[in-house]
Amino acid sequence: MTEATPQQDAVTNAYRAVPAEPFHGADGQAVRPCTPAAVTHRHLRMLDLRPGANVLEIGTGSGYSAALIDHIVGPQGQVTTVDIDPKLTERAEELYAEHGYRVRAVTADGLRGYPSQAPYDRILVGTTPPAIPDAWLQQLKSGGSLISGARIADLPGAYAIAHVTVDEHHLPQQVVVHHGGYTPMVAPRPTTSVSRAVDPGRHEFELTLLGADQTRTAAALLTSLRDRPHTIQGLVSSDDYFHFKNWLIAAGPRGLLEAVHDEGVGIGVGMRTADGSAHAAIATDELVIADAPDSPALERLRSLTGQWLDEGALRTHELGAKLSCDEATWHASVTRR
């Protein structure tokens, strides 16, 4: 078993020392955390926080995460938490003053970071922006790092966690993507890179196909899943599902799609055969849903699953990852190594 580093032990010690009740309320409902405690714990460990560090948190929430960070960085460190909601920052500021935490709570647009206290050693973003603003990278010290929710494709459920370290020019030096995700900062913007179909009788039943100008094909694939559903046990375990999903996004097979179905939300492939018929198959975290037992899309999905297993059943963090710059924002993507 790998031993925890002193910095990782510091996170565990912070959880023991900093009570959650003042921030979440006695019943846990005062400001309900959007992120499970285990996820926050893991991300704080990934940040490798050190005593004396200057840290920016974007997304104040209950205020608890910043209090944990304050405990770790100590009196020589500095913690600033930013949120666009003044009710959250004002509440957090009162709690910090009452309980003796040195956190600065600021009402501001987190997409701009907080330049007046930069440069930062670490930035923790507890939400998912439409793309990672260059302002965040510019506000990091050389060798500094940030953790943020990130979109890794234009499919609706293509969320992950990006861990980015910058060089002396504030450019991405190392990018690692982990499975998981934070609540989006804003509703996803419409994009022309996908084609979407919605069942007019059941608006929660929809399909998004990667690729522009394929609305009729997307509608036909949706109909194939709705009218002739064939369901079997999942091809991968529920624990492996999100890693397989992200590998599939990295592989980018022709006809990659995501569908919301009565049986769940899944990712898969669709195709039209020579006779013009539409076929689709999706994998959820428990099941595989296809248009028919002998569906060519189901066979393709089985083949892709076998390919993922043959390549070592890569975890999300084992995929290649990069950031690409576009007009002062950075877009995350994953690739097969």
PDB file of N, CA and C in Angstrom, residues 190-270:
ATOM      1  N   PRO A 190     -25.444  26.324 -27.056  1.00  0.00           N
ATOM      2  CA  PRO A 190     -25.708  25.515 -28.252  1.00  0.00           C
ATOM      3  C   PRO A 190     -24.462  25.457 -29.132  1.00  0.00           C
ATOM      4  N   THR A 191     -24.240  24.325 -29.745  1.00  0.00           N
ATOM      5  CA  THR A 191     -23.069  24.173 -30.600  1.00  0.00           C
ATOM      6  C   THR A 191     -23.474  23.523 -31.910  1.00  0.00           C
ATOM      7  N   THR A 192     -22.819  23.925 -32.968  1.00  0.00           N
ATOM      8  CA  THR A 192     -23.120  23.358 -34.285  1.00  0.00           C
ATOM      9  C   THR A 192     -22.336  22.082 -34.550  1.00  0.00           C
ATOM     10  N   SER A 193     -21.527  21.650 -33.586  1.00  0.00           N
ATOM     11  CA  SER A 193     -20.699  20.463 -33.810  1.00  0.00           C
ATOM     12  C   SER A 193     -21.438  19.169 -33.501  1.00  0.00           C
ATOM     13  N   VAL A 194     -22.681  19.268 -33.035  1.00  0.00           N
ATOM     14  CA  VAL A 194     -23.483  18.081 -32.759  1.00  0.00           C
ATOM     15  C   VAL A 194     -24.852  18.241 -33.409  1.00  0.00           C
ATOM     16  N   SER A 195     -25.537  17.110 -33.565  1.00  0.00           N
ATOM     17  CA  SER A 195     -26.905  17.107 -34.087  1.00  0.00           C
ATOM     18  C   SER A 195     -27.796  16.456 -33.036  1.00  0.00           C
ATOM     19  N   ARG A 196     -28.924  17.083 -32.740  1.00  0.00           N
ATOM     20  CA  ARG A 196     -29.748  16.652 -31.615  1.00  0.00           C
ATOM     21  C   ARG A 196     -31.167  16.348 -32.073  1.00  0.00           C
ATOM     22  N   ALA A 197     -31.741  15.288 -31.495  1.00  0.00           N
ATOM     23  CA  ALA A 197     -33.133  14.932 -31.757  1.00  0.00           C
ATOM     24  C   ALA A 197     -33.837  14.694 -30.430  1.00  0.00           C
ATOM     25  N   VAL A 198     -35.077  15.155 -30.336  1.00  0.00           N
ATOM     26  CA  VAL A 198     -35.886  15.000 -29.131  1.00  0.00           C
ATOM     27  C   VAL A 198     -37.211  14.368 -29.522  1.00  0.00           C
ATOM     28  N   ASP A 199     -37.668  13.398 -28.740  1.00  0.00           N
ATOM     29  CA  ASP A 199     -38.965  12.776 -28.974  1.00  0.00           C
ATOM     30  C   ASP A 199     -40.054  13.806 -28.660  1.00  0.00           C
ATOM     31  N   PRO A 200     -40.895  14.170 -29.629  1.00  0.00           N
ATOM     32  CA  PRO A 200     -41.915  15.196 -29.365  1.00  0.00           C
ATOM     33  C   PRO A 200     -42.927  14.787 -28.305  1.00  0.00           C
ATOM     34  N   GLY A 201     -43.103  13.491 -28.113  1.00  0.00           N
ATOM     35  CA  GLY A 201     -44.054  13.031 -27.101  1.00  0.00           C
ATOM     36  C   GLY A 201     -43.448  12.880 -25.724  1.00  0.00           C
ATOM     37  N   ARG A 202     -42.119  12.758 -25.669  1.00  0.00           N
ATOM     38  CA  ARG A 202     -41.421  12.588 -24.381  1.00  0.00           C
ATOM     39  C   ARG A 202     -40.124  13.389 -24.453  1.00  0.00           C
ATOM     40  N   HIS A 203     -40.177  14.614 -23.969  1.00  0.00           N
ATOM     41  CA  HIS A 203     -39.048  15.529 -24.144  1.00  0.00           C
ATOM     42  C   HIS A 203     -37.798  15.080 -23.388  1.00  0.00           C
ATOM     43  N   GLU A 204     -37.967  14.177 -22.408  1.00  0.00           N
ATOM     44  CA  GLU A 204     -36.792  13.682 -21.694  1.00  0.00           C
ATOM     45  C   GLU A 204     -36.081  12.571 -22.476  1.00  0.00           C
ATOM     46  N   PHE A 205     -36.663  12.152 -23.595  1.00  0.00           N
ATOM     47  CA  PHE A 205     -36.098  11.092 -24.424  1.00  0.00           C
ATOM     48  C   PHE A 205     -35.411  11.771 -25.607  1.00  0.00           C
ATOM     49  N   GLU A 206     -34.066  11.798 -25.594  1.00  0.00           N
ATOM     50  CA  GLU A 206     -33.354  12.567 -26.610  1.00  0.00           C
ATOM     51  C   GLU A 206     -32.042  11.893 -26.986  1.00  0.00           C
ATOM     52  N   LEU A 207     -31.484  12.329 -28.100  1.00  0.00           N
ATOM     53  CA  LEU A 207     -30.227  11.766 -28.601  1.00  0.00           C
ATOM     54  C   LEU A 207     -29.389  12.890 -29.192  1.00  0.00           C
ATOM     55  N   THR A 208     -28.094  12.872 -28.882  1.00  0.00           N
ATOM     56  CA  THR A 208     -27.144  13.843 -29.424  1.00  0.00           C
ATOM     57  C   THR A 208     -26.060  13.087 -30.175  1.00  0.00           C
ATOM     58  N   LEU A 209     -25.918  13.392 -31.440  1.00  0.00           N
ATOM     59  CA  LEU A 209     -24.957  12.731 -32.324  1.00  0.00           C
ATOM     60  C   LEU A 209     -23.814  13.689 -32.608  1.00  0.00           C
ATOM     61  N   LEU A 210     -22.587  13.214 -32.433  1.00  0.00           N
ATOM     62  CA  LEU A 210     -21.430  14.059 -32.710  1.00  0.00           C
ATOM     63  C   LEU A 210     -21.310  14.255 -34.215  1.00  0.00           C
ATOM     64  N   GLY A 211     -21.308  15.505 -34.633  1.00  0.00           N
ATOM     65  CA  GLY A 211     -21.244  15.821 -36.055  1.00  0.00           C
ATOM     66  C   GLY A 211     -22.338  16.799 -36.439  1.00  0.00           C
ATOM     67  N   ALA A 212     -21.994  17.737 -37.296  1.00  0.00           N
ATOM     68  CA  ALA A 212     -22.943  18.780 -37.690  1.00  0.00           C
ATOM     69  C   ALA A 212     -23.866  18.304 -38.801  1.00  0.00           C
ATOM     70  N   ASP A 213     -25.037  18.957 -38.897  1.00  0.00           N
ATOM     71  CA  ASP A 213     -25.969  18.775 -40.018  1.00  0.00           C
ATOM     72  C   ASP A 213     -26.399  17.324 -40.196  1.00  0.00           C
ATOM     73  N   GLN A 214     -26.661  16.648 -39.088  1.00  0.00           N
ATOM     74  CA  GLN A 214     -27.120  15.263 -39.153  1.00  0.00           C
ATOM     75  C   GLN A 214     -28.401  15.077 -38.337  1.00  0.00           C
ATOM     76  N   THR A 215     -29.250  16.100 -38.330  1.00  0.00           N
ATOM     77  CA  THR A 215     -30.459  16.054 -37.505  1.00  0.00           C
ATOM     78  C   THR A 215     -31.379  14.911 -37.917  1.00  0.00           C
ATOM     79  N   ARG A 216     -31.532  14.674 -39.211  1.00  0.00           N
ATOM     80  CA  ARG A 216     -32.415  13.590 -39.662  1.00  0.00           C
ATOM     81  C   ARG A 216     -31.863  12.237 -39.245  1.00  0.00           C
ATOM     82  N   THR A 217     -30.547  12.078 -39.326  1.00  0.00           N
ATOM     83  CA  THR A 217     -29.945  10.819 -38.877  1.00  0.00           C
ATOM     84  C   THR A 217     -30.127  10.650 -37.377  1.00  0.00           C
ATOM     85  N   ALA A 218     -29.910  11.722 -36.612  1.00  0.00           N
ATOM     86  CA  ALA A 218     -30.097  11.650 -35.160  1.00  0.00           C
ATOM     87  C   ALA A 218     -31.526  11.253 -34.824  1.00  0.00           C
ATOM     88  N   ALA A 219     -32.510  11.808 -35.537  1.00  0.00           N
ATOM     89  CA  ALA A 219     -33.910  11.466 -35.294  1.00  0.00           C
ATOM     90  C   ALA A 219     -34.185  10.000 -35.612  1.00  0.00           C
ATOM     91  N   ALA A 220     -33.596   9.505 -36.693  1.00  0.00           N
ATOM     92  CA  ALA A 220     -33.790   8.099 -37.059  1.00  0.00           C
ATOM     93  C   ALA A 220     -33.161   7.170 -36.025  1.00  0.00           C
ATOM     94  N   LEU A 221     -31.986   7.536 -35.513  1.00  0.00           N
ATOM     95  CA  LEU A 221     -31.335   6.724 -34.482  1.00  0.00           C
ATOM     96  C   LEU A 221     -32.155   6.729 -33.198  1.00  0.00           C
ATOM     97  N   LEU A 222     -32.709   7.872 -32.846  1.00  0.00           N
ATOM     98  CA  LEU A 222     -33.558   7.956 -31.657  1.00  0.00           C
ATOM     99  C   LEU A 222     -34.785   7.063 -31.814  1.00  0.00           C
ATOM    100  N   THR A 223     -35.398   7.102 -32.977  1.00  0.00           N
ATOM    101  CA  THR A 223     -36.567   6.263 -33.239  1.00  0.00           C
ATOM    102  C   THR A 223     -36.213   4.786 -33.141  1.00  0.00           C
ATOM    103  N   SER A 224     -35.020   4.414 -33.612  1.00  0.00           N
ATOM    104  CA  SER A 224     -34.625   3.000 -33.562  1.00  0.00           C
ATOM    105  C   SER A 224     -34.508   2.503 -32.128  1.00  0.00           C
ATOM    106  N   LEU A 225     -34.027   3.347 -31.236  1.00  0.00           N
ATOM    107  CA  LEU A 225     -33.921   2.957 -29.832  1.00  0.00           C
ATOM    108  C   LEU A 225     -35.284   2.958 -29.152  1.00  0.00           C
ATOM    109  N   ARG A 226     -36.146   3.857 -29.570  1.00  0.00           N
ATOM    110  CA  ARG A 226     -37.462   3.959 -28.936  1.00  0.00           C
ATOM    111  C   ARG A 226     -38.384   2.821 -29.363  1.00  0.00           C
ATOM    112  N   ASP A 227     -38.370   2.486 -30.638  1.00  0.00           N
ATOM    113  CA  ASP A 227     -39.361   1.550 -31.166  1.00  0.00           C
ATOM    114  C   ASP A 227     -38.970   0.086 -31.023  1.00  0.00           C
ATOM    115  N   ARG A 228     -37.667  -0.207 -31.025  1.00  0.00           N
ATOM    116  CA  ARG A 228     -37.260  -1.612 -30.985  1.00  0.00           C
ATOM    117  C   ARG A 228     -36.152  -1.820 -29.949  1.00  0.00           C
ATOM    118  N   PRO A 229     -36.395  -1.447 -28.726  1.00  0.00           N
ATOM    119  CA  PRO A 229     -35.302  -1.553 -27.746  1.00  0.00           C
ATOM    120  C   PRO A 229     -34.988  -2.994 -27.372  1.00  0.00           C
ATOM    121  N   HIS A 230     -33.702  -3.278 -27.352  1.00  0.00           N
ATOM    122  CA  HIS A 230     -33.188  -4.579 -26.907  1.00  0.00           C
ATOM    123  C   HIS A 230     -32.201  -4.293 -25.783  1.00  0.00           C
ATOM    124  N   THR A 231     -32.419  -4.882 -24.632  1.00  0.00           N
ATOM    125  CA  THR A 231     -31.616  -4.566 -23.455  1.00  0.00           C
ATOM    126  C   THR A 231     -30.881  -5.803 -22.968  1.00  0.00           C
ATOM    127  N   ILE A 232     -29.582  -5.645 -22.691  1.00  0.00           N
ATOM    128  CA  ILE A 232     -28.771  -6.724 -22.129  1.00  0.00           C
ATOM    129  C   ILE A 232     -27.942  -6.165 -20.976  1.00  0.00           C
ATOM    130  N   GLN A 233     -27.314  -7.073 -20.240  1.00  0.00           N
ATOM    131  CA  GLN A 233     -26.444  -6.644 -19.150  1.00  0.00           C
ATOM    132  C   GLN A 233     -25.266  -5.841 -19.696  1.00  0.00           C
ATOM    133  N   GLY A 234     -24.759  -4.923 -18.870  1.00  0.00           N
ATOM    134  CA  GLY A 234     -23.669  -4.066 -19.297  1.00  0.00           C
ATOM    135  C   GLY A 234     -22.432  -4.832 -19.731  1.00  0.00           C
ATOM    136  N   LEU A 235     -21.687  -4.266 -20.669  1.00  0.00           N
ATOM    137  CA  LEU A 235     -20.463  -4.889 -21.173  1.00  0.00           C
ATOM    138  C   LEU A 235     -19.270  -4.609 -20.273  1.00  0.00           C
ATOM    139  N   VAL A 236     -19.376  -3.584 -19.419  1.00  0.00           N
ATOM    140  CA  VAL A 236     -18.327  -3.271 -18.443  1.00  0.00           C
ATOM    141  C   VAL A 236     -19.001  -3.099 -17.089  1.00  0.00           C
ATOM    142  N   SER A 237     -18.216  -3.195 -16.022  1.00  0.00           N
ATOM    143  CA  SER A 237     -18.780  -3.035 -14.684  1.00  0.00           C
ATOM    144  C   SER A 237     -19.168  -1.579 -14.443  1.00  0.00           C
ATOM    145  N   SER A 238     -20.054  -1.370 -13.482  1.00  0.00           N
ATOM    146  CA  SER A 238     -20.462   0.005 -13.170  1.00  0.00           C
ATOM    147  C   SER A 238     -19.277   0.838 -12.699  1.00  0.00           C
ATOM    148  N   ASP A 239     -18.312   0.210 -12.021  1.00  0.00           N
ATOM    149  CA  ASP A 239     -17.117   0.939 -11.572  1.00  0.00           C
ATOM    150  C   ASP A 239     -16.242   1.374 -12.744  1.00  0.00           C
ATOM    151  N   ASP A 240     -16.282   0.602 -13.829  1.00  0.00           N
ATOM    152  CA  ASP A 240     -15.456   0.907 -14.997  1.00  0.00           C
ATOM    153  C   ASP A 240     -16.155   1.807 -16.012  1.00  0.00           C
ATOM    154  N   TYR A 241     -17.451   1.981 -15.840  1.00  0.00           N
ATOM    155  CA  TYR A 241     -18.243   2.619 -16.900  1.00  0.00           C
ATOM    156  C   TYR A 241     -17.710   3.985 -17.317  1.00  0.00           C
ATOM    157  N   PHE A 242     -17.456   4.876 -16.353  1.00  0.00           N
ATOM    158  CA  PHE A 242     -17.052   6.235 -16.725  1.00  0.00           C
ATOM    159  C   PHE A 242     -15.662   6.263 -17.352  1.00  0.00           C
ATOM    160  N   HIS A 243     -14.810   5.302 -16.993  1.00  0.00           N
ATOM    161  CA  HIS A 243     -13.502   5.216 -17.643  1.00  0.00           C
ATOM    162  C   HIS A 243     -13.668   4.747 -19.093  1.00  0.00           C
ATOM    163  N   PHE A 244     -14.550   3.764 -19.302  1.00  0.00           N
ATOM    164  CA  PHE A 244     -14.827   3.325 -20.670  1.00  0.00           C
ATOM    165  C   PHE A 244     -15.455   4.459 -21.479  1.00  0.00           C
ATOM    166  N   LYS A 245     -16.387   5.166 -20.862  1.00  0.00           N
ATOM    167  CA  LYS A 245     -17.042   6.293 -21.540  1.00  0.00           C
ATOM    168  C   LYS A 245     -16.015   7.321 -22.004  1.00  0.00           C
ATOM    169  N   ASN A 246     -15.086   7.684 -21.137  1.00  0.00           N
ATOM    170  CA  ASN A 246     -14.094   8.700 -21.498  1.00  0.00           C
ATOM    171  C   ASN A 246     -13.102   8.172 -22.520  1.00  0.00           C
ATOM    172  N   TRP A 247     -12.791   6.872 -22.459  1.00  0.00           N
ATOM    173  CA  TRP A 247     -11.951   6.275 -23.503  1.00  0.00           C
ATOM    174  C   TRP A 247     -12.673   6.344 -24.843  1.00  0.00           C
ATOM    175  N   LEU A 248     -13.975   6.084 -24.837  1.00  0.00           N
ATOM    176  CA  LEU A 248     -14.749   6.124 -26.074  1.00  0.00           C
ATOM    177  C   LEU A 248     -14.753   7.537 -26.659  1.00  0.00           C
ATOM    178  N   ILE A 249     -14.854   8.537 -25.795  1.00  0.00           N
ATOM    179  CA  ILE A 249     -14.757   9.929 -26.262  1.00  0.00           C
ATOM    180  C   ILE A 249     -13.381  10.183 -26.869  1.00  0.00           C
ATOM    181  N   ALA A 250     -12.338   9.650 -26.224  1.00  0.00           N
ATOM    182  CA  ALA A 250     -10.979   9.814 -26.755  1.00  0.00           C
ATOM    183  C   ALA A 250     -10.818   9.101 -28.092  1.00  0.00           C
ATOM    184  N   ALA A 251     -11.404   7.911 -28.215  1.00  0.00           N
ATOM    185  CA  ALA A 251     -11.292   7.141 -29.455  1.00  0.00           C
ATOM    186  C   ALA A 251     -12.052   7.821 -30.593  1.00  0.00           C
ATOM    187  N   GLY A 252     -13.178   8.454 -30.270  1.00  0.00           N
ATOM    188  CA  GLY A 252     -13.944   9.197 -31.271  1.00  0.00           C
ATOM    189  C   GLY A 252     -14.408   8.374 -32.454  1.00  0.00           C
ATOM    190  N   PRO A 253     -15.058   7.225 -32.223  1.00  0.00           N
ATOM    191  CA  PRO A 253     -15.505   6.427 -33.366  1.00  0.00           C
ATOM    192  C   PRO A 253     -16.580   7.151 -34.179  1.00  0.00           C
ATOM    193  N   ARG A 254     -16.686   6.801 -35.427  1.00  0.00           N
ATOM    194  CA  ARG A 254     -17.727   7.366 -36.288  1.00  0.00           C
ATOM    195  C   ARG A 254     -19.092   7.037 -35.691  1.00  0.00           C
ATOM    196  N   GLY A 255     -19.962   8.032 -35.653  1.00  0.00           N
ATOM    197  CA  GLY A 255     -21.301   7.800 -35.121  1.00  0.00           C
ATOM    198  C   GLY A 255     -21.399   7.868 -33.608  1.00  0.00           C
ATOM    199  N   LEU A 256     -20.398   8.467 -32.952  1.00  0.00           N
ATOM    200  CA  LEU A 256     -20.429   8.572 -31.492  1.00  0.00           C
ATOM    201  C   LEU A 256     -21.642   9.404 -31.062  1.00  0.00           C
ATOM    202  N   LEU A 257     -22.366   8.907 -30.068  1.00  0.00           N
ATOM    203  CA  LEU A 257     -23.580   9.591 -29.636  1.00  0.00           C
ATOM    204  C   LEU A 257     -23.815   9.394 -28.149  1.00  0.00           C
ATOM    205  N   GLU A 258     -24.703  10.224 -27.631  1.00  0.00           N
ATOM    206  CA  GLU A 258     -25.185  10.090 -26.260  1.00  0.00           C
ATOM    207  C   GLU A 258     -26.702  10.146 -26.303  1.00  0.00           C
ATOM    208  N   ALA A 259     -27.360   9.298 -25.509  1.00  0.00           N
ATOM    209  CA  ALA A 259     -28.820   9.266 -25.523  1.00  0.00           C
ATOM    210  C   ALA A 259     -29.373   9.208 -24.111  1.00  0.00           C
ATOM    211  N   VAL A 260     -30.502   9.876 -23.938  1.00  0.00           N
ATOM    212  CA  VAL A 260     -31.281   9.781 -22.706  1.00  0.00           C
ATOM    213  C   VAL A 260     -32.468   8.887 -23.022  1.00  0.00           C
ATOM    214  N   HIS A 261     -32.565   7.769 -22.297  1.00  0.00           N
ATOM    215  CA  HIS A 261     -33.542   6.722 -22.568  1.00  0.00           C
ATOM    216  C   HIS A 261     -34.275   6.398 -21.278  1.00  0.00           C
ATOM    217  N   ASP A 262     -35.394   5.694 -21.396  1.00  0.00           N
ATOM    218  CA  ASP A 262     -36.120   5.264 -20.194  1.00  0.00           C
ATOM    219  C   ASP A 262     -35.228   4.479 -19.245  1.00  0.00           C
ATOM    220  N   GLU A 263     -34.249   3.782 -19.792  1.00  0.00           N
ATOM    221  CA  GLU A 263     -33.374   2.935 -18.979  1.00  0.00           C
ATOM    222  C   GLU A 263     -32.157   3.683 -18.444  1.00  0.00           C
ATOM    223  N   GLY A 264     -31.990   4.938 -18.818  1.00  0.00           N
ATOM    224  CA  GLY A 264     -30.851   5.695 -18.307  1.00  0.00           C
ATOM    225  C   GLY A 264     -30.187   6.531 -19.384  1.00  0.00           C
ATOM    226  N   VAL A 265     -29.085   7.166 -18.999  1.00  0.00           N
ATOM    227  CA  VAL A 265     -28.287   7.975 -19.927  1.00  0.00           C
ATOM    228  C   VAL A 265     -27.086   7.145 -20.350  1.00  0.00           C
ATOM    229  N   GLY A 266     -26.824   7.093 -21.639  1.00  0.00           N
ATOM    230  CA  GLY A 266     -25.725   6.260 -22.097  1.00  0.00           C
ATOM    231  C   GLY A 266     -24.968   6.864 -23.260  1.00  0.00           C
ATOM    232  N   ILE A 267     -23.800   6.304 -23.510  1.00  0.00           N
ATOM    233  CA  ILE A 267     -22.968   6.702 -24.642  1.00  0.00           C
ATOM    234  C   ILE A 267     -22.811   5.498 -25.555  1.00  0.00           C
ATOM    235  N   GLY A 268     -22.718   5.737 -26.850  1.00  0.00           N
ATOM    236  CA  GLY A 268     -22.607   4.609 -27.758  1.00  0.00           C
ATOM    237  C   GLY A 268     -22.362   5.051 -29.180  1.00  0.00           C
ATOM    238  N   VAL A 269     -22.831   4.233 -30.113  1.00  0.00           N
ATOM    239  CA  VAL A 269     -22.602   4.500 -31.532  1.00  0.00           C
ATOM    240  C   VAL A 269     -23.892   4.273 -32.308  1.00  0.00           C
ATOM    241  N   GLY A 270     -23.983   4.972 -33.431  1.00  0.00           N
ATOM    242  CA  GLY A 270     -25.106   4.793 -34.337  1.00  0.00           C
ATOM    243  C   GLY A 270     -24.611   4.746 -35.767  1.00  0.00           C
TER     244      GLY A 270
END
